Amino acid sequence: MDIITEQFKVGGRLFYVGAGTSGRLGIVDASECPPTFGTEPGMVQGIIAGGEKAIFKAQEGAEDSPEHGAQALIENNVNHKDVICGIAASGRTPFVRGALDKAISMGCHTILVTTNSREQLHELGVNAETVIAPHVGPEVIAGSTRMKSGTAQKMILNMLTTASMIRLGKSYGNIMVDLQLTNAKLRERAKRIIMEIADVEYEKASAVLEAANGHVKTALVMLLADVDAQTATEKLLDADGFIKNALQG
């Protein structure tokens, strides 16, 4: 998380790279970051072997080319500020290994999420700066890594982005406060968040959220510091987006 957070701060991005289930899990986690944490769509991205069509239909041969993994980074304009997180249950998927090797040559930080043992990874000669390798035990159906391995991978990816976003000030306590109000559900959730944190009624939360132009953090600083929207915005800018620091400033 330290690596990811620090690279975010200097304009870097997080790329998940995987094939099959692993690739789809990366795309799922990446796609959930903008509505949950208010991030730009390009901040966390998922790359899957076989491209977009592989999201919906298995492209079994797409994972066999390390060159395609390396090329995918070039096509996404990856640079040394970015973090490349390979996802592969076995740790030996050629597409993922090709991407990791290319990332290392470009000076990127690299992570591998796998459920293979570190000893076997060493024997395979897998290269990654950081290896996350939980022991999940045998699959219910032998050979199907979309089950226990896939579940473990999903939880780890959630941990990586959630912890990094917390360190960027996108939560207040354990409550999400940088959500994008892209639908009715999220607009209502934003009001409930304001009601809970600022201890105000629904009507007050709605009015202040509107005055804050739909920005939850601004609305909270307005209420908790008793300031107008412009002052709240300035306080948040001075505090790098951290509500706690904005209230102390």
mmCIF file of C-alpha atoms in Angstrom:
data_model
loop_
_atom_site.group_PDB
_atom_site.id
_atom_site.type_symbol
_atom_site.label_atom_id
_atom_site.label_comp_id
_atom_site.label_asym_id
_atom_site.label_seq_id
_atom_site.Cartn_x
_atom_site.Cartn_y
_atom_site.Cartn_z
ATOM 1 C CA MET A 1 0.000 0.000 0.000
ATOM 2 C CA ASP A 2 2.879 2.384 0.734
ATOM 3 C CA ILE A 3 4.213 1.978 -2.796
ATOM 4 C CA ILE A 4 0.828 2.474 -4.439
ATOM 5 C CA THR A 5 -0.033 5.508 -2.326
ATOM 6 C CA GLU A 6 3.298 7.219 -2.932
ATOM 7 C CA GLN A 7 3.051 6.673 -6.684
ATOM 8 C CA PHE A 8 -0.502 8.033 -6.713
ATOM 9 C CA LYS A 9 0.816 11.181 -5.043
ATOM 10 C CA VAL A 10 3.279 11.812 -7.873
ATOM 11 C CA GLY A 11 0.735 11.198 -10.615
ATOM 12 C CA GLY A 12 1.301 7.480 -11.056
ATOM 13 C CA ARG A 13 -1.399 4.945 -11.816
ATOM 14 C CA LEU A 14 -2.154 1.392 -10.740
ATOM 15 C CA PHE A 15 -2.506 -1.190 -13.498
ATOM 16 C CA TYR A 16 -3.849 -4.671 -12.822
ATOM 17 C CA VAL A 17 -2.714 -7.240 -15.390
ATOM 18 C CA GLY A 18 -4.228 -10.702 -15.620
ATOM 19 C CA ALA A 19 -5.789 -13.376 -17.803
ATOM 20 C CA GLY A 20 -9.194 -15.023 -17.487
ATOM 21 C CA THR A 21 -10.713 -14.756 -14.020
ATOM 22 C CA SER A 22 -7.672 -12.900 -12.693
ATOM 23 C CA GLY A 23 -7.940 -10.282 -15.422
ATOM 24 C CA ARG A 24 -11.661 -9.829 -14.843
ATOM 25 C CA LEU A 25 -11.117 -9.353 -11.110
ATOM 26 C CA GLY A 26 -8.643 -6.569 -11.825
ATOM 27 C CA ILE A 27 -11.142 -4.851 -14.097
ATOM 28 C CA VAL A 28 -13.883 -5.157 -11.467
ATOM 29 C CA ASP A 29 -11.762 -3.553 -8.754
ATOM 30 C CA ALA A 30 -10.568 -0.792 -11.084
ATOM 31 C CA SER A 31 -14.089 0.012 -12.269
ATOM 32 C CA GLU A 32 -15.362 0.362 -8.698
ATOM 33 C CA CYS A 33 -12.824 3.021 -7.685
ATOM 34 C CA PRO A 34 -14.380 6.083 -9.414
ATOM 35 C CA PRO A 35 -17.881 5.780 -7.891
ATOM 36 C CA THR A 36 -16.572 4.682 -4.493
ATOM 37 C CA PHE A 37 -13.602 7.011 -4.068
ATOM 38 C CA GLY A 38 -14.165 9.773 -6.612
ATOM 39 C CA THR A 39 -11.039 8.892 -8.588
ATOM 40 C CA GLU A 40 -10.393 9.655 -12.230
ATOM 41 C CA PRO A 41 -11.142 6.600 -14.419
ATOM 42 C CA GLY A 42 -7.506 6.281 -15.445
ATOM 43 C CA MET A 43 -6.082 6.208 -11.927
ATOM 44 C CA VAL A 44 -6.714 2.467 -11.502
ATOM 45 C CA GLN A 45 -7.001 0.363 -14.656
ATOM 46 C CA GLY A 46 -7.369 -3.284 -15.543
ATOM 47 C CA ILE A 47 -5.648 -5.022 -18.455
ATOM 48 C CA ILE A 48 -6.852 -8.478 -19.489
ATOM 49 C CA ALA A 49 -5.225 -10.876 -21.945
ATOM 50 C CA GLY A 50 -7.308 -10.951 -25.103
ATOM 51 C CA GLY A 51 -8.658 -7.435 -24.656
ATOM 52 C CA GLU A 52 -12.230 -6.318 -24.074
ATOM 53 C CA LYS A 53 -13.847 -9.385 -25.641
ATOM 54 C CA ALA A 54 -12.120 -11.567 -23.022
ATOM 55 C CA ILE A 55 -14.152 -9.864 -20.292
ATOM 56 C CA PHE A 56 -17.318 -11.559 -21.511
ATOM 57 C CA LYS A 57 -16.051 -14.700 -23.218
ATOM 58 C CA ALA A 58 -13.023 -16.822 -22.377
ATOM 59 C CA GLN A 59 -10.099 -16.374 -24.775
ATOM 60 C CA GLU A 60 -8.048 -19.326 -23.614
ATOM 61 C CA GLY A 61 -5.026 -18.842 -25.863
ATOM 62 C CA ALA A 62 -4.655 -15.137 -25.151
ATOM 63 C CA GLU A 63 -2.611 -15.679 -21.991
ATOM 64 C CA ASP A 64 0.194 -17.608 -23.696
ATOM 65 C CA SER A 65 2.175 -14.671 -25.090
ATOM 66 C CA PRO A 66 4.574 -12.715 -22.851
ATOM 67 C CA GLU A 67 5.115 -10.350 -25.779
ATOM 68 C CA HIS A 68 1.437 -9.403 -25.752
ATOM 69 C CA GLY A 69 1.682 -8.668 -22.032
ATOM 70 C CA ALA A 70 4.616 -6.342 -22.640
ATOM 71 C CA GLN A 71 2.860 -4.725 -25.598
ATOM 72 C CA ALA A 72 -0.224 -4.045 -23.481
ATOM 73 C CA LEU A 73 1.837 -1.782 -21.227
ATOM 74 C CA ILE A 74 3.168 0.135 -24.212
ATOM 75 C CA GLU A 75 -0.346 0.561 -25.612
ATOM 76 C CA ASN A 76 -1.491 1.989 -22.269
ATOM 77 C CA ASN A 77 1.403 4.476 -22.144
ATOM 78 C CA VAL A 78 2.786 3.037 -18.925
ATOM 79 C CA ASN A 79 5.693 4.997 -17.451
ATOM 80 C CA HIS A 80 8.057 4.735 -14.481
ATOM 81 C CA LYS A 81 5.595 6.435 -12.123
ATOM 82 C CA ASP A 82 3.053 3.636 -12.525
ATOM 83 C CA VAL A 83 2.609 0.490 -10.432
ATOM 84 C CA ILE A 84 2.016 -2.777 -12.280
ATOM 85 C CA CYS A 85 0.184 -5.469 -10.322
ATOM 86 C CA GLY A 86 0.185 -8.859 -11.989
ATOM 87 C CA ILE A 87 -2.573 -11.278 -10.969
ATOM 88 C CA ALA A 88 -2.025 -14.983 -11.612
ATOM 89 C CA ALA A 89 -3.042 -17.895 -9.406
ATOM 90 C CA SER A 90 -0.123 -20.001 -10.653
ATOM 91 C CA GLY A 91 2.252 -17.066 -10.918
ATOM 92 C CA ARG A 92 3.505 -18.320 -14.271
ATOM 93 C CA THR A 93 0.950 -16.959 -16.753
ATOM 94 C CA PRO A 94 3.092 -15.809 -19.727
ATOM 95 C CA PHE A 95 0.986 -12.701 -20.432
ATOM 96 C CA VAL A 96 1.390 -11.541 -16.831
ATOM 97 C CA ARG A 97 5.073 -12.412 -16.633
ATOM 98 C CA GLY A 98 5.729 -10.544 -19.859
ATOM 99 C CA ALA A 99 4.007 -7.471 -18.458
ATOM 100 C CA LEU A 100 5.936 -7.657 -15.181
ATOM 101 C CA ASP A 101 9.278 -8.067 -16.948
ATOM 102 C CA LYS A 102 8.489 -5.106 -19.196
ATOM 103 C CA ALA A 103 7.425 -3.035 -16.192
ATOM 104 C CA ILE A 104 10.696 -3.771 -14.410
ATOM 105 C CA SER A 105 12.673 -2.711 -17.483
ATOM 106 C CA MET A 106 10.715 0.568 -17.504
ATOM 107 C CA GLY A 107 11.528 1.288 -13.863
ATOM 108 C CA CYS A 108 8.005 0.654 -12.561
ATOM 109 C CA HIS A 109 7.183 -0.741 -9.150
ATOM 110 C CA THR A 110 5.790 -4.262 -9.546
ATOM 111 C CA ILE A 111 3.470 -6.463 -7.483
ATOM 112 C CA LEU A 112 2.399 -10.061 -8.042
ATOM 113 C CA VAL A 113 -0.785 -11.427 -6.474
ATOM 114 C CA THR A 114 -0.724 -15.221 -6.607
ATOM 115 C CA THR A 115 -1.775 -18.275 -4.633
ATOM 116 C CA ASN A 116 1.275 -20.309 -5.563
ATOM 117 C CA SER A 117 4.001 -20.830 -2.964
ATOM 118 C CA ARG A 118 6.991 -18.518 -2.833
ATOM 119 C CA GLU A 119 9.269 -21.537 -3.228
ATOM 120 C CA GLN A 120 7.626 -22.507 -6.514
ATOM 121 C CA LEU A 121 7.698 -18.905 -7.717
ATOM 122 C CA HIS A 122 11.429 -18.826 -7.039
ATOM 123 C CA GLU A 123 11.904 -22.036 -9.012
ATOM 124 C CA LEU A 124 9.923 -20.541 -11.891
ATOM 125 C CA GLY A 125 12.096 -17.429 -11.862
ATOM 126 C CA VAL A 126 9.134 -15.084 -11.463
ATOM 127 C CA ASN A 127 10.194 -11.448 -11.074
ATOM 128 C CA ALA A 128 8.249 -8.928 -8.991
ATOM 129 C CA GLU A 129 9.292 -6.367 -6.412
ATOM 130 C CA THR A 130 6.504 -7.389 -4.035
ATOM 131 C CA VAL A 131 4.821 -10.801 -3.927
ATOM 132 C CA ILE A 132 1.493 -11.361 -2.152
ATOM 133 C CA ALA A 133 0.934 -15.106 -1.901
ATOM 134 C CA PRO A 134 -1.810 -16.232 0.504
ATOM 135 C CA HIS A 135 -2.183 -19.932 1.173
ATOM 136 C CA VAL A 136 -5.733 -20.937 0.229
ATOM 137 C CA GLY A 137 -5.404 -24.724 0.254
ATOM 138 C CA PRO A 138 -6.832 -27.139 -2.337
ATOM 139 C CA GLU A 139 -9.679 -25.998 -4.572
ATOM 140 C CA VAL A 140 -13.092 -27.631 -4.190
ATOM 141 C CA ILE A 141 -12.729 -28.724 -7.809
ATOM 142 C CA ALA A 142 -9.070 -29.389 -8.524
ATOM 143 C CA GLY A 143 -7.609 -27.194 -11.239
ATOM 144 C CA SER A 144 -10.308 -24.508 -11.118
ATOM 145 C CA THR A 145 -8.545 -21.462 -9.705
ATOM 146 C CA ARG A 146 -11.580 -19.226 -10.183
ATOM 147 C CA MET A 147 -12.902 -20.515 -6.845
ATOM 148 C CA LYS A 148 -10.797 -20.157 -3.683
ATOM 149 C CA SER A 149 -7.887 -18.518 -5.486
ATOM 150 C CA GLY A 150 -10.193 -16.103 -7.267
ATOM 151 C CA THR A 151 -11.945 -15.180 -4.026
ATOM 152 C CA ALA A 152 -8.620 -14.536 -2.292
ATOM 153 C CA GLN A 153 -7.420 -12.413 -5.211
ATOM 154 C CA LYS A 154 -10.577 -10.291 -5.121
ATOM 155 C CA MET A 155 -10.138 -9.612 -1.409
ATOM 156 C CA ILE A 156 -6.484 -8.656 -1.865
ATOM 157 C CA LEU A 157 -7.241 -6.236 -4.695
ATOM 158 C CA ASN A 158 -9.932 -4.622 -2.542
ATOM 159 C CA MET A 159 -7.380 -4.244 0.247
ATOM 160 C CA LEU A 160 -4.798 -2.646 -2.045
ATOM 161 C CA THR A 161 -7.098 0.045 -3.396
ATOM 162 C CA THR A 162 -9.102 0.614 -0.216
ATOM 163 C CA ALA A 163 -6.030 1.075 1.985
ATOM 164 C CA SER A 164 -4.409 3.332 -0.608
ATOM 165 C CA MET A 165 -7.520 5.491 -0.918
ATOM 166 C CA ILE A 166 -7.780 5.825 2.855
ATOM 167 C CA ARG A 167 -4.212 7.109 2.873
ATOM 168 C CA LEU A 168 -5.205 9.681 0.264
ATOM 169 C CA GLY A 169 -7.932 11.078 2.519
ATOM 170 C CA LYS A 170 -10.878 9.529 0.718
ATOM 171 C CA SER A 171 -12.532 8.345 3.912
ATOM 172 C CA TYR A 172 -13.459 9.902 7.246
ATOM 173 C CA GLY A 173 -13.090 7.320 9.956
ATOM 174 C CA ASN A 174 -14.432 4.212 8.279
ATOM 175 C CA ILE A 175 -16.937 6.071 6.097
ATOM 176 C CA MET A 176 -16.516 6.750 2.375
ATOM 177 C CA VAL A 177 -16.722 10.493 1.762
ATOM 178 C CA ASP A 178 -15.363 11.012 -1.763
ATOM 179 C CA LEU A 179 -18.050 9.142 -3.664
ATOM 180 C CA GLN A 180 -19.317 10.428 -7.001
ATOM 181 C CA LEU A 181 -23.045 11.120 -7.062
ATOM 182 C CA THR A 182 -23.687 9.446 -10.395
ATOM 183 C CA ASN A 183 -27.108 7.984 -9.596
ATOM 184 C CA ALA A 184 -30.049 8.314 -7.211
ATOM 185 C CA LYS A 185 -28.728 5.612 -4.877
ATOM 186 C CA LEU A 186 -25.412 7.391 -4.389
ATOM 187 C CA ARG A 187 -27.092 10.775 -3.934
ATOM 188 C CA GLU A 188 -29.183 9.349 -1.121
ATOM 189 C CA ARG A 189 -26.164 7.594 0.351
ATOM 190 C CA ALA A 190 -24.280 10.893 0.362
ATOM 191 C CA LYS A 191 -27.067 12.542 2.334
ATOM 192 C CA ARG A 192 -27.097 9.712 4.875
ATOM 193 C CA ILE A 193 -23.335 10.001 5.271
ATOM 194 C CA ILE A 194 -23.652 13.719 5.967
ATOM 195 C CA MET A 195 -26.494 13.079 8.412
ATOM 196 C CA GLU A 196 -24.432 10.512 10.310
ATOM 197 C CA ILE A 197 -21.146 12.412 10.504
ATOM 198 C CA ALA A 198 -22.523 15.923 11.032
ATOM 199 C CA ASP A 199 -25.556 14.821 13.084
ATOM 200 C CA VAL A 200 -28.086 16.791 11.041
ATOM 201 C CA GLU A 201 -31.543 16.056 9.683
ATOM 202 C CA TYR A 202 -32.270 14.943 6.122
ATOM 203 C CA GLU A 203 -33.423 18.366 4.930
ATOM 204 C CA LYS A 204 -30.294 20.076 6.258
ATOM 205 C CA ALA A 205 -28.020 17.459 4.721
ATOM 206 C CA SER A 206 -29.771 17.843 1.360
ATOM 207 C CA ALA A 207 -29.526 21.629 1.385
ATOM 208 C CA VAL A 208 -25.853 21.738 2.338
ATOM 209 C CA LEU A 209 -24.964 19.040 -0.188
ATOM 210 C CA GLU A 210 -26.614 21.128 -2.897
ATOM 211 C CA ALA A 211 -24.743 24.235 -1.719
ATOM 212 C CA ALA A 212 -21.526 22.201 -1.904
ATOM 213 C CA ASN A 213 -22.300 21.357 -5.536
ATOM 214 C CA GLY A 214 -22.717 17.685 -4.677
ATOM 215 C CA HIS A 215 -19.291 17.335 -3.045
ATOM 216 C CA VAL A 216 -19.667 15.381 0.192
ATOM 217 C CA LYS A 217 -16.345 16.406 1.745
ATOM 218 C CA THR A 218 -17.074 20.082 1.141
ATOM 219 C CA ALA A 219 -20.525 19.706 2.674
ATOM 220 C CA LEU A 220 -19.069 18.031 5.751
ATOM 221 C CA VAL A 221 -16.459 20.739 6.308
ATOM 222 C CA MET A 222 -19.166 23.382 5.860
ATOM 223 C CA LEU A 223 -21.205 21.800 8.632
ATOM 224 C CA LEU A 224 -18.448 20.712 10.994
ATOM 225 C CA ALA A 225 -16.444 23.952 10.722
ATOM 226 C CA ASP A 226 -19.489 26.214 10.239
ATOM 227 C CA VAL A 227 -18.126 27.858 7.086
ATOM 228 C CA ASP A 228 -19.421 28.568 3.592
ATOM 229 C CA ALA A 229 -18.731 26.426 0.533
ATOM 230 C CA GLN A 230 -15.818 28.507 -0.749
ATOM 231 C CA THR A 231 -14.047 28.490 2.606
ATOM 232 C CA ALA A 232 -14.646 24.755 2.990
ATOM 233 C CA THR A 233 -13.173 24.141 -0.463
ATOM 234 C CA GLU A 234 -10.092 26.200 0.391
ATOM 235 C CA LYS A 235 -9.635 24.354 3.677
ATOM 236 C CA LEU A 236 -9.763 21.002 1.890
ATOM 237 C CA LEU A 237 -7.253 22.150 -0.716
ATOM 238 C CA ASP A 238 -4.856 23.298 2.002
ATOM 239 C CA ALA A 239 -5.319 19.944 3.769
ATOM 240 C CA ASP A 240 -4.716 17.829 0.632
ATOM 241 C CA GLY A 241 -8.299 16.598 0.802
ATOM 242 C CA PHE A 242 -8.188 15.274 4.380
ATOM 243 C CA ILE A 243 -11.307 16.331 6.285
ATOM 244 C CA LYS A 244 -9.652 15.892 9.689
ATOM 245 C CA ASN A 245 -6.802 18.214 8.745
ATOM 246 C CA ALA A 246 -9.178 20.713 7.147
ATOM 247 C CA LEU A 247 -11.077 20.982 10.420
ATOM 248 C CA GLN A 248 -7.870 21.650 12.337
ATOM 249 C CA GLY A 249 -6.632 24.326 9.943
#
